Amino acid sequence: FSRQIADCLLCAIVTDTGSYRFLNVTSNTFRVSAALMHYGACPAAISELVFETRSWESLKLLGRALDALQVTHDGKASWSVLTAKDFAELGASDEDTEGIVTHIRAVRGSEVAILLRELPNGKVRVSLRSRGDADVSAIAERFGGGGHKAAAGCTLTMPLDEAIKQVLEAVREYV
């Protein structure tokens, strides 16, 4: 193993486990991480690069998403929207939205987080995250998407307002 390989593998572990916060973490996760550190991998440097370094456009999009943040009347879902206009005004791309849905999931009491992104081609990308028993993969699959219980997504070919309506209806049915 070189340090570069160890860093790459540890980066995969850190990101896939949400910095060791997700339910997929086991004692073996820590054993493997420790072994990679033995080869020189540095979790602090990886975490800084992955979680604490963002582009200006990405941070501005995060601000817009948080400004548009809403919660369903029952408080079980938190959601936000980024419009094509937001992307154009900021010179941002869909890649700049990485991690935003995690911030939306932070709303206390929310079981499902939703980020809808209006793309210039008229499509709407939907990212879904859950906590507890909520299975967002079932919601995504309803719209031809996929994922797993805690993280899923789909792409809709419809106007943003209709996408919001349909996704929120599906969330109400599944949560």
Backbone as a chain_set.jsonl record, in Angstrom:
{"seq": "FSRQIADCLLCAIVTDTGSYRFLNVTSNTFRVSAALMHYGACPAAISELVFETRSWESLKLLGRALDALQVTHDGKASWSVLTAKDFAELGASDEDTEGIVTHIRAVRGSEVAILLRELPNGKVRVSLRSRGDADVSAIAERFGGGGHKAAAGCTLTMPLDEAIKQVLEAVREYV", "coords": {"N": [[0.834, -1.186, 0.0], [0.511, 2.189, -0.802], [0.768, 5.521, 0.535], [-0.955, 7.157, -0.893], [-2.858, 5.361, -1.983], [-3.914, 4.37, 0.411], [-5.003, 6.761, 1.426], [-7.025, 7.226, -0.499], [-8.702, 4.984, -0.15], [-9.439, 5.322, 2.548], [-10.768, 7.737, 2.314], [-13.009, 6.923, 0.859], [-14.241, 5.327, 2.796], [-14.726, 7.198, 4.864], [-16.496, 9.004, 3.58], [-18.608, 7.304, 2.714], [-19.606, 6.443, 5.107], [-20.532, 8.691, 6.26], [-18.748, 10.193, 7.824], [-18.42, 8.297, 9.831], [-20.939, 8.282, 10.984], [-23.233, 6.984, 10.081], [-25.537, 4.159, 9.983], [-24.225, 2.055, 8.81], [-21.763, 1.638, 9.897], [-19.41, -0.386, 11.485], [-17.588, -2.314, 13.94], [-15.547, -3.359, 12.458], [-15.233, -1.456, 10.488], [-13.808, 0.516, 11.802], [-11.486, -0.906, 12.398], [-10.413, -1.378, 9.828], [-10.065, 1.26, 9.008], [-8.148, 2.099, 10.88], [-6.014, 0.458, 10.098], [-5.502, 1.515, 7.562], [-4.641, 4.035, 8.316], [-2.259, 3.309, 9.44], [-0.77, 2.949, 7.17], [-0.387, 5.521, 6.466], [-2.595, 7.113, 5.797], [-4.591, 10.001, 6.324], [-7.075, 10.973, 8.314], [-7.955, 13.516, 9.191], [-7.028, 15.349, 7.254], [-8.347, 14.347, 5.017], [-11.047, 14.686, 5.78], [-11.141, 17.483, 5.973], [-10.683, 18.256, 3.292], [-12.87, 17.006, 1.996], [-15.239, 17.716, 3.433], [-15.004, 20.326, 4.364], [-14.18, 22.08, 2.471], [-15.299, 23.951, -0.048], [-16.577, 25.176, -3.165], [-17.083, 28.637, -4.064], [-19.485, 28.973, -5.48], [-20.874, 26.69, -4.687], [-21.246, 27.154, -1.953], [-22.837, 29.452, -2.058], [-25.094, 28.377, -3.321], [-25.895, 26.611, -1.304], [-26.673, 28.489, 0.619], [-28.89, 29.617, -0.711], [-30.544, 27.367, -0.872], [-30.99, 26.853, 1.846], [-32.275, 29.199, 2.526], [-34.638, 28.847, 1.149], [-35.754, 26.76, 2.483], [-38.233, 24.517, 3.674], [-40.8, 23.018, 5.702], [-42.93, 20.234, 5.978], [-46.425, 20.284, 6.91], [-46.838, 18.453, 8.993], [-44.329, 18.161, 9.958], [-42.722, 16.013, 9.321], [-41.204, 15.927, 7.054], [-38.578, 17.727, 5.55], [-37.759, 20.182, 3.156], [-36.356, 21.58, 0.134], [-35.736, 23.811, -2.635], [-33.88, 24.369, -5.566], [-33.682, 26.562, -8.157], [-33.516, 26.757, -11.792], [-32.842, 29.326, -12.372], [-31.43, 30.092, -10.062], [-29.076, 28.561, -10.38], [-28.112, 29.658, -12.786], [-27.727, 32.406, -12.137], [-25.686, 32.218, -10.274], [-23.694, 30.957, -11.612], [-23.393, 28.259, -11.263], [-23.223, 24.643, -11.075], [-24.92, 21.44, -11.234], [-23.301, 19.725, -9.809], [-22.357, 21.309, -7.791], [-24.182, 21.079, -5.795], [-23.66, 19.061, -4.087], [-23.976, 17.439, -1.026], [-25.794, 19.265, 0.049], [-28.382, 18.33, 0.614], [-27.981, 16.963, 2.953], [-27.752, 18.964, 4.85], [-30.369, 19.855, 4.828], [-31.619, 17.677, 5.902], [-31.023, 17.977, 8.532], [-32.991, 19.204, 10.024], [-34.715, 19.247, 12.991], [-36.758, 16.587, 14.008], [-37.544, 15.926, 11.48], [-38.083, 13.301, 9.226], [-37.582, 12.736, 6.615], [-35.625, 14.175, 4.085], [-35.595, 16.426, 1.363], [-34.275, 17.514, -1.655], [-34.897, 19.416, -4.398], [-33.862, 20.021, -7.66], [-33.934, 22.186, -10.27], [-33.176, 21.689, -13.55], [-31.486, 23.073, -16.44], [-32.435, 21.838, -18.748], [-35.096, 21.354, -18.429], [-35.706, 19.28, -16.776], [-36.076, 17.819, -13.478], [-34.066, 17.149, -10.809], [-34.056, 15.019, -8.04], [-33.099, 14.641, -4.747], [-33.088, 12.465, -2.024], [-33.093, 11.897, 1.452], [-33.04, 9.994, 4.481], [-33.968, 9.286, 7.869], [-34.217, 7.087, 10.641], [-37.019, 4.923, 10.288], [-37.948, 5.54, 7.768], [-38.108, 4.852, 4.32], [-36.537, 5.946, 1.711], [-35.844, 4.96, -0.762], [-38.023, 3.636, -1.819], [-39.679, 5.746, -2.463], [-38.161, 7.066, -4.446], [-38.009, 5.012, -6.368], [-40.626, 4.906, -7.221], [-40.694, 6.958, -9.006], [-39.02, 6.112, -10.982], [-36.416, 6.128, -10.163], [-33.697, 5.328, -7.92], [-31.741, 3.809, -5.276], [-30.945, 3.487, -1.843], [-32.332, 2.59, 1.393], [-31.724, 4.8, 3.085], [-30.732, 6.798, 1.418], [-31.495, 8.159, -1.661], [-32.524, 8.824, -5.082], [-33.938, 10.542, -7.957], [-34.867, 11.459, -11.329], [-37.012, 13.753, -12.755], [-39.24, 14.448, -15.43], [-40.802, 17.062, -15.809], [-42.545, 20.14, -15.035], [-41.134, 22.234, -12.448], [-42.917, 23.014, -10.314], [-44.901, 21.029, -10.482], [-43.352, 18.779, -9.988], [-42.58, 19.222, -7.331], [-45.078, 19.027, -6.059], [-45.844, 16.33, -6.679], [-43.737, 14.812, -5.556], [-43.875, 15.516, -2.829], [-46.43, 14.511, -2.245], [-45.943, 11.765, -2.587], [-44.085, 11.355, -0.54], [-45.729, 11.821, 1.702], [-47.36, 9.567, 1.525], [-45.565, 7.46, 2.036], [-44.35, 8.003, 4.452]], "CA": [[0.0, 0.0, 0.0], [1.157, 3.492, -0.714], [-0.056, 6.468, 1.278], [-1.992, 7.629, -1.804], [-3.907, 4.335, -2.02], [-4.543, 4.374, 1.734], [-5.841, 7.962, 1.493], [-8.213, 7.021, -1.346], [-9.58, 4.018, 0.501], [-10.005, 5.931, 3.753], [-11.724, 8.736, 1.843], [-14.235, 6.189, 0.535], [-14.868, 4.917, 4.051], [-15.208, 8.397, 5.563], [-17.67, 9.559, 2.899], [-19.71, 6.332, 2.696], [-20.146, 6.284, 6.464], [-20.907, 10.004, 6.798], [-17.791, 10.431, 8.92], [-18.693, 7.271, 10.834], [-22.215, 8.592, 11.639], [-24.347, 6.214, 9.549], [-25.746, 2.832, 10.564], [-23.382, 1.044, 8.163], [-20.484, 1.579, 10.613], [-19.233, -1.526, 12.391], [-16.25, -2.335, 14.545], [-14.608, -3.638, 11.377], [-14.983, -0.179, 9.811], [-12.736, 1.186, 12.539], [-10.256, -1.691, 12.236], [-9.871, -1.109, 8.499], [-9.606, 2.656, 9.025], [-6.892, 2.133, 11.633], [-4.977, -0.156, 9.257], [-5.162, 2.486, 6.512], [-3.842, 5.083, 8.969], [-0.928, 2.737, 9.601], [-0.094, 3.174, 5.896], [-0.2, 6.953, 6.255], [-3.825, 7.858, 5.516], [-4.815, 11.035, 7.342], [-8.498, 11.298, 8.329], [-8.175, 14.952, 9.353], [-6.83, 15.991, 5.95], [-9.435, 13.888, 4.155], [-12.28, 15.361, 6.21], [-11.077, 18.899, 5.592], [-10.858, 18.366, 1.841], [-14.19, 16.542, 1.564], [-16.377, 18.329, 4.12], [-14.794, 21.715, 4.773], [-13.666, 22.855, 1.34], [-16.336, 24.029, -1.075], [-16.452, 26.313, -4.067], [-17.928, 29.794, -3.773], [-20.8, 28.674, -6.049], [-21.505, 25.68, -3.841], [-21.687, 27.802, -0.708], [-23.954, 30.339, -2.382], [-26.257, 27.509, -3.528], [-26.315, 26.162, 0.023], [-27.414, 29.601, 1.21], [-30.203, 29.717, -1.37], [-31.35, 26.202, -0.467], [-31.413, 27.048, 3.233], [-33.24, 30.297, 2.52], [-35.896, 28.32, 0.614], [-36.098, 25.58, 3.277], [-39.595, 24.412, 4.181], [-41.131, 21.795, 6.428], [-44.327, 19.869, 5.787], [-47.258, 20.673, 8.055], [-46.682, 17.497, 10.097], [-42.939, 18.196, 10.397], [-42.016, 14.769, 9.024], [-40.305, 16.105, 5.914], [-38.025, 19.056, 5.284], [-37.448, 20.183, 1.728], [-35.947, 22.842, -0.465], [-35.696, 23.851, -4.088], [-32.952, 25.251, -6.267], [-34.229, 26.758, -9.496], [-32.568, 26.972, -12.886], [-32.406, 30.721, -12.219], [-30.384, 30.088, -9.029], [-27.85, 28.039, -10.984], [-27.634, 30.617, -13.792], [-27.247, 33.616, -11.473], [-24.457, 31.938, -9.533], [-22.72, 30.252, -12.453], [-23.197, 26.987, -10.577], [-23.66, 23.428, -11.757], [-25.57, 20.478, -10.337], [-22.264, 19.167, -8.934], [-22.185, 22.207, -6.644], [-25.205, 20.799, -4.784], [-23.214, 17.92, -3.28], [-24.041, 17.598, 0.424], [-26.819, 20.204, 0.502], [-29.517, 17.604, 1.176], [-27.623, 16.598, 4.328], [-28.116, 20.112, 5.684], [-31.831, 19.863, 4.904], [-31.962, 16.563, 6.802], [-30.701, 18.349, 9.912], [-34.148, 19.786, 10.712], [-35.153, 18.401, 14.107], [-38.061, 15.961, 13.837], [-37.747, 15.549, 10.087], [-37.705, 11.925, 8.913], [-37.169, 12.707, 5.222], [-35.144, 15.435, 3.516], [-35.742, 16.428, -0.089], [-33.748, 18.646, -2.413], [-35.298, 19.389, -5.805], [-33.027, 20.924, -8.459], [-34.428, 22.409, -11.622], [-32.079, 21.717, -14.503], [-31.791, 23.909, -17.617], [-33.094, 21.047, -19.792], [-36.498, 21.152, -18.081], [-35.857, 18.158, -15.851], [-35.897, 18.12, -12.058], [-33.369, 16.089, -10.064], [-34.537, 14.942, -6.666], [-32.281, 13.884, -3.802], [-33.852, 12.11, -0.833], [-32.347, 11.289, 2.553], [-33.952, 9.656, 5.566], [-33.471, 8.796, 9.148], [-35.223, 6.219, 11.242], [-37.607, 3.854, 9.484], [-38.374, 6.01, 6.448], [-37.387, 4.227, 3.211], [-36.638, 6.859, 0.574], [-35.672, 4.258, -2.034], [-39.365, 3.345, -2.321], [-40.168, 6.988, -3.078], [-37.405, 7.265, -5.685], [-38.4, 3.975, -7.322], [-41.937, 5.286, -7.756], [-40.446, 7.886, -10.111], [-38.023, 5.548, -11.872], [-35.073, 6.301, -9.609], [-33.223, 4.249, -7.08], [-30.885, 4.117, -4.142], [-31.182, 2.567, -0.732], [-33.289, 3.07, 2.384], [-31.372, 6.095, 3.674], [-30.325, 7.791, 0.418], [-31.987, 7.78, -2.981], [-32.787, 9.958, -5.947], [-34.59, 10.299, -9.235], [-34.951, 12.611, -12.226], [-38.377, 13.884, -13.259], [-39.416, 15.277, -16.621], [-42.023, 17.825, -15.58], [-42.235, 21.447, -14.447], [-40.722, 22.201, -11.043], [-44.08, 23.053, -9.413], [-45.536, 19.713, -10.509], [-42.426, 17.853, -9.33], [-42.716, 19.452, -5.884], [-46.376, 18.478, -5.654], [-45.846, 14.87, -6.754], [-42.784, 14.242, -4.596], [-44.418, 15.68, -1.476], [-47.523, 13.547, -2.11], [-45.343, 10.443, -2.399], [-43.508, 11.33, 0.801], [-46.843, 11.666, 2.651], [-47.827, 8.184, 1.461], [-44.574, 6.522, 2.533], [-43.839, 8.342, 5.788]], "C": [[0.874, 1.242, 0.0], [0.237, 4.396, 0.11], [-1.208, 6.951, 0.394], [-3.156, 6.635, -1.88], [-4.658, 4.317, -0.691], [-5.456, 5.592, 1.893], [-7.125, 7.786, 0.694], [-9.197, 6.063, -0.686], [-10.221, 4.6, 1.752], [-11.018, 7.011, 3.383], [-13.063, 8.067, 1.513], [-14.971, 5.781, 1.805], [-15.477, 6.119, 4.768], [-16.479, 8.93, 4.902], [-18.852, 8.59, 2.935], [-20.33, 6.116, 4.073], [-20.599, 7.613, 7.06], [-20.034, 10.385, 7.976], [-18.108, 9.541, 10.122], [-20.014, 7.514, 11.584], [-23.348, 7.668, 11.214], [-24.395, 4.81, 10.152], [-24.902, 1.743, 9.918], [-22.019, 0.91, 8.843], [-20.485, 0.38, 11.568], [-17.855, -1.417, 13.035], [-15.195, -2.606, 13.477], [-14.271, -2.362, 10.595], [-13.813, 0.536, 10.485], [-11.416, 0.426, 12.427], [-9.604, -1.409, 10.882], [-9.333, 0.319, 8.434], [-8.269, 2.776, 9.755], [-5.746, 1.541, 10.809], [-4.548, 0.809, 8.153], [-4.343, 3.641, 7.082], [-2.414, 4.593, 9.193], [-0.095, 2.939, 8.329], [0.011, 4.656, 5.538], [-1.44, 7.754, 5.938], [-4.115, 8.819, 6.666], [-6.289, 11.452, 7.342], [-8.778, 12.793, 8.47], [-8.05, 15.673, 8.016], [-7.949, 15.611, 4.984], [-10.727, 14.62, 4.505], [-12.278, 16.834, 5.829], [-11.329, 19.071, 4.098], [-12.294, 18.042, 1.407], [-15.324, 17.379, 2.154], [-16.214, 19.816, 4.413], [-14.222, 22.593, 3.672], [-14.7, 22.794, 0.228], [-16.059, 25.223, -1.965], [-17.372, 27.44, -3.608], [-19.352, 29.511, -4.253], [-21.57, 27.683, -5.179], [-22.031, 26.291, -2.549], [-22.86, 28.744, -0.945], [-25.228, 29.526, -2.636], [-26.785, 26.984, -2.204], [-27.136, 27.249, 0.703], [-28.798, 29.736, 0.602], [-31.109, 28.561, -0.944], [-31.845, 26.368, 0.964], [-32.429, 28.18, 3.349], [-34.616, 29.821, 2.052], [-36.418, 27.124, 1.417], [-37.526, 25.646, 3.808], [-39.763, 23.083, 4.904], [-42.601, 21.504, 6.179], [-45.113, 20.173, 7.054], [-47.122, 19.731, 9.243], [-45.246, 17.432, 10.618], [-42.13, 16.962, 10.054], [-41.053, 14.885, 7.853], [-39.852, 17.55, 5.831], [-37.576, 19.047, 3.828], [-37.059, 21.575, 1.263], [-35.829, 22.669, -1.968], [-34.581, 24.786, -4.535], [-33.441, 25.341, -7.705], [-33.125, 26.903, -10.536], [-32.015, 28.391, -12.81], [-31.295, 30.827, -11.163], [-29.048, 29.645, -9.622], [-27.255, 29.053, -11.959], [-27.048, 31.857, -13.133], [-25.906, 33.411, -10.787], [-23.366, 31.295, -10.386], [-22.398, 28.889, -11.89], [-23.683, 25.825, -11.435], [-24.302, 22.498, -10.733], [-24.552, 19.847, -9.382], [-22.042, 20.023, -7.686], [-23.221, 21.976, -5.555], [-24.811, 19.661, -3.849], [-23.274, 18.258, -1.791], [-25.142, 18.517, 0.921], [-27.98, 19.472, 1.161], [-29.232, 17.155, 2.609], [-27.954, 17.732, 5.292], [-29.633, 20.18, 5.866], [-32.308, 18.781, 5.872], [-31.752, 16.925, 8.268], [-31.883, 18.937, 10.678], [-34.657, 18.798, 11.76], [-36.57, 17.882, 13.844], [-38.344, 15.496, 12.423], [-37.244, 14.127, 9.855], [-37.167, 11.801, 7.491], [-36.732, 14.107, 4.806], [-35.185, 15.321, 2.003], [-35.098, 17.69, -0.647], [-34.143, 18.444, -3.866], [-34.487, 20.433, -6.542], [-33.556, 21.001, -9.87], [-33.237, 22.558, -12.562], [-32.466, 22.542, -15.729], [-32.542, 23.16, -18.717], [-34.558, 20.744, -19.485], [-36.753, 19.974, -17.162], [-35.637, 18.635, -14.418], [-35.225, 16.922, -11.406], [-33.804, 16.175, -8.615], [-33.574, 14.088, -5.852], [-33.094, 13.684, -2.541], [-32.93, 11.486, 0.202], [-33.333, 11.012, 3.676], [-33.197, 9.372, 6.843], [-34.573, 7.93, 9.741], [-35.714, 5.169, 10.269], [-38.016, 4.274, 8.079], [-37.483, 5.409, 5.361], [-37.538, 5.099, 1.975], [-36.411, 6.153, -0.774], [-37.029, 3.923, -2.637], [-39.962, 4.569, -3.01], [-39.478, 7.2, -4.423], [-37.817, 6.262, -6.751], [-39.751, 4.282, -7.957], [-41.793, 6.196, -8.978], [-39.342, 7.401, -11.051], [-36.59, 5.716, -11.4], [-34.663, 5.118, -8.771], [-32.355, 4.746, -5.953], [-31.057, 3.063, -3.081], [-32.035, 3.265, 0.308], [-32.985, 4.492, 2.863], [-31.007, 7.175, 2.669], [-30.751, 7.311, -0.964], [-32.218, 9.032, -3.81], [-33.464, 9.545, -7.224], [-34.544, 11.585, -10.051], [-36.341, 12.614, -12.838], [-38.392, 14.784, -14.485], [-40.772, 15.948, -16.509], [-41.634, 19.18, -15.01], [-41.942, 21.32, -12.947], [-41.915, 22.169, -10.096], [-44.782, 21.7, -9.34], [-44.659, 18.684, -9.81], [-42.533, 17.99, -7.811], [-43.987, 18.78, -5.379], [-46.341, 16.951, -5.609], [-44.902, 14.226, -5.734], [-43.315, 14.37, -3.171], [-45.597, 14.737, -1.228], [-46.975, 12.144, -1.848], [-44.737, 10.314, -1.001], [-44.603, 11.121, 1.846], [-47.35, 10.211, 2.678], [-46.864, 7.2, 2.133], [-44.106, 6.806, 3.955], [-44.987, 8.487, 6.765]], "O": [[1.863, 1.319, 0.729], [-0.925, 4.067, 0.347], [-2.322, 7.136, 0.884], [-4.318, 7.041, -1.846], [-5.888, 4.255, -0.667], [-6.557, 5.475, 2.431], [-8.201, 8.16, 1.161], [-10.401, 6.321, -0.673], [-11.411, 4.397, 1.993], [-12.024, 7.176, 4.073], [-14.124, 8.591, 1.854], [-16.196, 5.882, 1.874], [-16.618, 6.059, 5.226], [-17.437, 9.271, 5.595], [-19.985, 9.013, 3.163], [-21.465, 5.651, 4.177], [-21.002, 7.67, 8.222], [-20.529, 10.845, 9.004], [-18.069, 9.981, 11.271], [-20.193, 7.011, 12.693], [-24.347, 7.575, 11.927], [-23.427, 4.339, 10.748], [-24.86, 0.62, 10.42], [-21.192, 0.121, 8.385], [-21.421, 0.169, 12.34], [-17.066, -0.532, 12.703], [-14.067, -2.126, 13.587], [-13.154, -2.211, 10.1], [-12.94, 1.09, 9.816], [-10.349, 1.037, 12.368], [-8.39, -1.223, 10.798], [-8.266, 0.558, 7.868], [-7.366, 3.476, 9.296], [-4.634, 2.068, 10.824], [-3.361, 0.908, 7.844], [-3.455, 4.166, 6.411], [-1.47, 5.381, 9.141], [1.125, 3.082, 8.395], [0.446, 5.005, 4.441], [-1.356, 8.977, 5.818], [-3.908, 8.488, 7.834], [-6.713, 12.205, 6.466], [-9.759, 13.283, 7.91], [-8.881, 16.518, 7.687], [-8.439, 16.45, 4.228], [-11.422, 15.117, 3.618], [-13.303, 17.371, 5.41], [-12.104, 19.937, 3.692], [-12.859, 18.726, 0.554], [-16.272, 17.716, 1.445], [-17.202, 20.498, 4.685], [-13.822, 23.73, 3.925], [-14.949, 21.741, -0.358], [-15.383, 26.169, -1.56], [-18.321, 27.215, -2.856], [-20.315, 29.771, -3.532], [-22.774, 27.832, -4.968], [-23.137, 25.976, -2.109], [-23.773, 28.823, -0.123], [-26.315, 29.929, -2.221], [-27.998, 26.92, -2.003], [-28.177, 26.965, 1.297], [-29.775, 29.946, 1.321], [-32.297, 28.757, -0.686], [-32.998, 26.056, 1.261], [-33.337, 28.123, 4.178], [-35.64, 30.332, 2.505], [-37.436, 26.539, 1.048], [-37.973, 26.674, 4.317], [-38.971, 22.156, 4.735], [-43.426, 22.418, 6.168], [-44.541, 20.302, 8.137], [-47.273, 20.16, 10.387], [-44.968, 16.738, 11.597], [-40.969, 16.861, 10.448], [-40.18, 14.035, 7.679], [-40.64, 18.476, 6.019], [-37.077, 18.039, 3.326], [-37.375, 22.586, 1.889], [-35.823, 21.557, -2.497], [-34.372, 25.852, -3.956], [-33.594, 24.327, -8.386], [-31.962, 27.139, -10.208], [-30.855, 28.629, -13.145], [-30.33, 31.567, -11.351], [-28.017, 30.278, -9.393], [-26.045, 29.283, -11.963], [-25.978, 32.315, -13.531], [-25.086, 34.327, -10.728], [-22.24, 31.114, -9.923], [-21.273, 28.408, -12.014], [-24.446, 26.002, -12.385], [-24.237, 22.736, -9.527], [-24.906, 19.475, -8.264], [-21.595, 19.524, -6.653], [-23.154, 22.604, -4.499], [-25.552, 19.335, -2.921], [-22.69, 19.249, -1.351], [-25.404, 18.547, 2.124], [-28.511, 19.944, 2.166], [-30.164, 16.986, 3.396], [-28.387, 17.489, 6.418], [-30.117, 20.526, 6.944], [-33.3, 18.968, 6.577], [-32.262, 16.236, 9.152], [-31.775, 19.149, 11.886], [-34.986, 17.655, 11.444], [-37.468, 18.652, 13.501], [-39.293, 14.745, 12.196], [-36.124, 13.785, 10.236], [-36.399, 10.888, 7.187], [-37.386, 15.097, 5.134], [-34.861, 14.281, 1.43], [-35.35, 18.794, -0.166], [-33.782, 17.447, -4.491], [-34.419, 21.588, -6.123], [-33.618, 19.997, -10.579], [-32.399, 23.443, -12.388], [-33.652, 22.692, -16.022], [-33.218, 23.785, -19.534], [-35.194, 19.967, -20.197], [-37.899, 19.7, -16.808], [-35.086, 19.71, -14.182], [-35.752, 15.81, -11.444], [-33.907, 17.259, -8.04], [-33.271, 12.954, -6.221], [-33.719, 14.62, -2.043], [-32.087, 10.651, -0.127], [-34.341, 11.705, 3.813], [-31.973, 9.24, 6.873], [-35.737, 8.051, 9.36], [-34.931, 4.592, 9.514], [-38.397, 3.423, 7.275], [-36.257, 5.448, 5.462], [-38.541, 5.011, 1.268], [-36.756, 6.704, -1.819], [-37.169, 3.928, -3.86], [-40.664, 4.446, -4.014], [-40.137, 7.48, -5.424], [-37.96, 6.625, -7.919], [-39.982, 3.944, -9.118], [-42.647, 6.207, -9.865], [-38.794, 8.185, -11.826], [-35.652, 5.472, -12.159], [-35.222, 4.029, -8.899], [-32.248, 5.948, -5.707], [-31.284, 1.89, -3.379], [-32.421, 4.418, 0.119], [-33.902, 5.297, 3.027], [-30.973, 8.353, 3.023], [-30.412, 6.205, -1.383], [-32.122, 10.153, -3.31], [-33.559, 8.36, -7.544], [-34.226, 12.656, -9.535], [-36.795, 11.604, -13.375], [-37.646, 15.761, -14.563], [-41.767, 15.461, -17.047], [-40.506, 19.354, -14.548], [-42.44, 20.415, -12.276], [-41.926, 21.371, -9.159], [-45.207, 21.273, -8.267], [-45.169, 17.809, -9.112], [-42.573, 16.991, -7.093], [-43.963, 18.052, -4.387], [-46.757, 16.346, -4.621], [-45.239, 13.211, -5.125], [-43.214, 13.425, -2.389], [-45.749, 14.218, -0.122], [-47.484, 11.423, -0.99], [-44.869, 9.273, -0.358], [-44.428, 10.332, 2.774], [-47.721, 9.697, 3.734], [-47.301, 6.217, 2.731], [-43.524, 5.932, 4.597], [-44.765, 8.77, 7.942]]}, "num_chains": 1, "name": "protein.A"}
